[in-house]
């Protein structure tokens, strides 16, 4: 049987990746105290980063905790819609950091085609983790209960 709680692990992982990528993706001058020069597309994330990394970290942890606690406490339609909304938003957000992080950490500049392949691999890994989490839940479920 489908259970929104199966989504907590992959959801928390992708939210954590997006959080981590956002922090390590900040330019050097941000870490020197020039918080107005943060890099972030989300208006809320940008506003928090501009107040300083500590506020961003605390707010993100509270946000992620609330989302994970909320999962499974809503009606079936709402939990699925919210899980997908948050998951897709953070998957997209985390992929936007990949070119910069590759360039900085590995000094690699990929062509558009290569970056597309890299993104597809990243998305494939996320899909596999998601699938494993749901398979684990399915195997623990009552074998007489149909799996939608």
Tab-separated table of C-alpha atoms in Angstrom:
chain	number	residue	atom	x	y	z
A	1	UNK	CA	0.000	0.000	0.000
A	2	UNK	CA	1.226	3.512	-0.812
A	3	UNK	CA	2.414	5.418	2.205
A	4	UNK	CA	3.568	9.013	2.169
A	5	UNK	CA	6.031	8.154	4.925
A	6	UNK	CA	7.990	6.218	2.279
A	7	UNK	CA	8.674	9.591	0.690
A	8	UNK	CA	10.350	11.114	3.743
A	9	UNK	CA	13.824	9.679	3.102
A	10	UNK	CA	14.165	10.670	-0.574
A	11	UNK	CA	12.443	13.990	0.105
A	12	UNK	CA	14.790	14.776	2.992
A	13	UNK	CA	17.804	13.714	0.900
A	14	UNK	CA	16.967	15.967	-2.030
A	15	UNK	CA	16.111	18.864	0.281
A	16	UNK	CA	19.449	18.292	2.006
A	17	UNK	CA	21.307	18.266	-1.315
A	18	UNK	CA	19.643	21.485	-2.417
A	19	UNK	CA	20.502	23.061	0.952
A	20	UNK	CA	24.125	21.893	0.775
A	21	UNK	CA	24.552	22.948	-2.856
A	22	UNK	CA	23.105	26.370	-2.038
A	23	UNK	CA	25.596	26.920	0.763
A	24	UNK	CA	28.692	25.650	-1.026
A	25	UNK	CA	27.623	27.442	-4.197
A	26	UNK	CA	27.891	30.843	-2.559
A	27	UNK	CA	30.759	32.970	-3.857
A	28	UNK	CA	33.836	33.698	-1.775
A	29	UNK	CA	32.780	37.304	-1.171
A	30	UNK	CA	29.567	36.032	0.433
A	31	UNK	CA	31.611	34.167	3.042
A	32	UNK	CA	33.666	37.318	3.631
A	33	UNK	CA	30.515	39.020	4.932
A	34	UNK	CA	29.053	40.563	1.782
A	35	UNK	CA	25.700	38.817	2.244
A	36	UNK	CA	23.852	41.006	-0.263
A	37	UNK	CA	25.884	39.335	-3.019
A	38	UNK	CA	24.385	35.893	-2.420
A	39	UNK	CA	23.452	33.618	-5.301
A	40	UNK	CA	19.977	32.105	-5.093
A	41	UNK	CA	16.925	32.011	-7.364
A	42	UNK	CA	14.306	31.449	-4.673
A	43	UNK	CA	13.103	34.831	-3.362
A	44	UNK	CA	12.654	33.407	0.153
A	45	UNK	CA	16.045	31.684	0.087
A	46	UNK	CA	17.698	34.838	-1.237
A	47	UNK	CA	16.113	36.995	1.483
A	48	UNK	CA	17.331	34.588	4.164
A	49	UNK	CA	20.830	34.310	2.687
A	50	UNK	CA	21.057	38.111	2.639
A	51	UNK	CA	20.554	38.153	6.411
A	52	UNK	CA	23.492	35.777	6.803
A	53	UNK	CA	24.189	32.061	6.608
A	54	UNK	CA	23.075	31.360	10.184
A	55	UNK	CA	19.538	32.597	9.502
A	56	UNK	CA	19.387	30.622	6.278
A	57	UNK	CA	20.573	27.438	8.003
A	58	UNK	CA	18.116	27.718	10.903
A	59	UNK	CA	15.191	28.614	8.625
A	60	UNK	CA	15.980	25.788	6.214
A	61	UNK	CA	16.213	23.220	9.000
A	62	UNK	CA	12.849	24.397	10.373
A	63	UNK	CA	11.320	24.321	6.895
A	64	UNK	CA	12.639	20.830	6.097
A	65	UNK	CA	11.499	19.519	9.484
A	66	UNK	CA	8.002	20.935	9.001
A	67	UNK	CA	7.733	19.460	5.496
A	68	UNK	CA	8.871	16.016	6.674
A	69	UNK	CA	6.477	16.102	9.648
A	70	UNK	CA	3.640	17.208	7.404
A	71	UNK	CA	4.160	14.327	4.979
A	72	UNK	CA	1.710	11.579	5.803
A	73	UNK	CA	-0.500	13.743	7.967
A	74	UNK	CA	-2.534	15.114	5.086
A	75	UNK	CA	-5.245	13.452	3.060
A	76	UNK	CA	-3.919	11.194	0.312
A	77	UNK	CA	-4.405	13.672	-2.540
A	78	UNK	CA	-2.810	16.538	-0.637
A	79	UNK	CA	0.177	14.544	0.627
A	80	UNK	CA	1.025	13.332	-2.865
A	81	UNK	CA	0.615	16.805	-4.359
A	82	UNK	CA	2.771	18.445	-1.683
A	83	UNK	CA	5.437	15.728	-1.854
A	84	UNK	CA	5.716	16.105	-5.630
A	85	UNK	CA	5.674	19.908	-5.454
A	86	UNK	CA	8.473	20.036	-2.872
A	87	UNK	CA	10.443	17.202	-4.462
A	88	UNK	CA	10.323	18.614	-7.995
A	89	UNK	CA	11.159	22.103	-6.745
A	90	UNK	CA	14.241	20.904	-4.885
A	91	UNK	CA	15.318	18.537	-7.643
A	92	UNK	CA	15.176	21.426	-10.092
A	93	UNK	CA	16.842	23.796	-7.625
A	94	UNK	CA	19.671	21.395	-6.905
A	95	UNK	CA	20.326	20.772	-10.609
A	96	UNK	CA	20.852	24.489	-11.203
A	97	UNK	CA	23.948	24.334	-8.973
A	98	UNK	CA	25.593	21.400	-10.767
A	99	UNK	CA	27.447	23.323	-13.527
A	100	UNK	CA	28.916	25.805	-11.026
A	101	UNK	CA	29.896	23.090	-8.551
A	102	UNK	CA	31.573	21.015	-11.281
A	103	UNK	CA	33.463	24.066	-12.478
A	104	UNK	CA	34.620	25.003	-8.970
A	105	UNK	CA	35.404	21.614	-7.479
A	106	UNK	CA	36.720	19.663	-10.455
A	107	UNK	CA	37.574	22.553	-12.760
A	108	UNK	CA	35.434	20.858	-15.377
A	109	UNK	CA	33.470	22.784	-17.993
A	110	UNK	CA	31.023	20.465	-19.727
A	111	UNK	CA	29.396	21.113	-23.077
A	112	UNK	CA	25.617	21.523	-23.122
A	113	UNK	CA	25.206	17.948	-24.322
A	114	UNK	CA	27.517	16.584	-21.639
A	115	UNK	CA	25.796	18.654	-18.953
A	116	UNK	CA	22.455	17.286	-20.133
A	117	UNK	CA	23.817	13.740	-19.729
A	118	UNK	CA	25.184	14.618	-16.281
A	119	UNK	CA	21.804	16.033	-15.243
A	120	UNK	CA	20.027	12.917	-16.518
A	121	UNK	CA	22.380	10.738	-14.473
A	122	UNK	CA	21.689	12.868	-11.395
A	123	UNK	CA	17.937	12.572	-11.984
A	124	UNK	CA	18.303	8.824	-12.515
A	125	UNK	CA	20.046	8.428	-9.156
A	126	UNK	CA	17.256	10.393	-7.459
A	127	UNK	CA	14.659	8.184	-9.177
A	128	UNK	CA	16.470	5.022	-8.022
A	129	UNK	CA	16.620	6.207	-4.397
A	130	UNK	CA	12.910	7.098	-4.564
A	131	UNK	CA	12.106	3.684	-6.027
A	132	UNK	CA	14.133	1.809	-3.395
A	133	UNK	CA	12.308	3.638	-0.603
A	134	UNK	CA	8.933	2.680	-2.048
A	135	UNK	CA	10.034	-0.929	-2.662
A	136	UNK	CA	11.094	-1.251	0.975
A	137	UNK	CA	7.662	-0.028	2.066
A	138	UNK	CA	5.933	-2.369	-0.385
A	139	UNK	CA	7.860	-5.405	0.868
A	140	UNK	CA	6.960	-4.594	4.493
A	141	UNK	CA	3.286	-4.171	3.650
A	142	UNK	CA	0.640	-6.832	4.123
A	143	UNK	CA	1.064	-9.252	1.168
A	144	UNK	CA	-2.701	-9.604	0.825
A	145	UNK	CA	-3.129	-5.865	0.336
A	146	UNK	CA	-2.900	-4.677	-3.292
A	147	UNK	CA	-0.172	-2.213	-4.217
A	148	UNK	CA	-1.584	0.543	-6.443
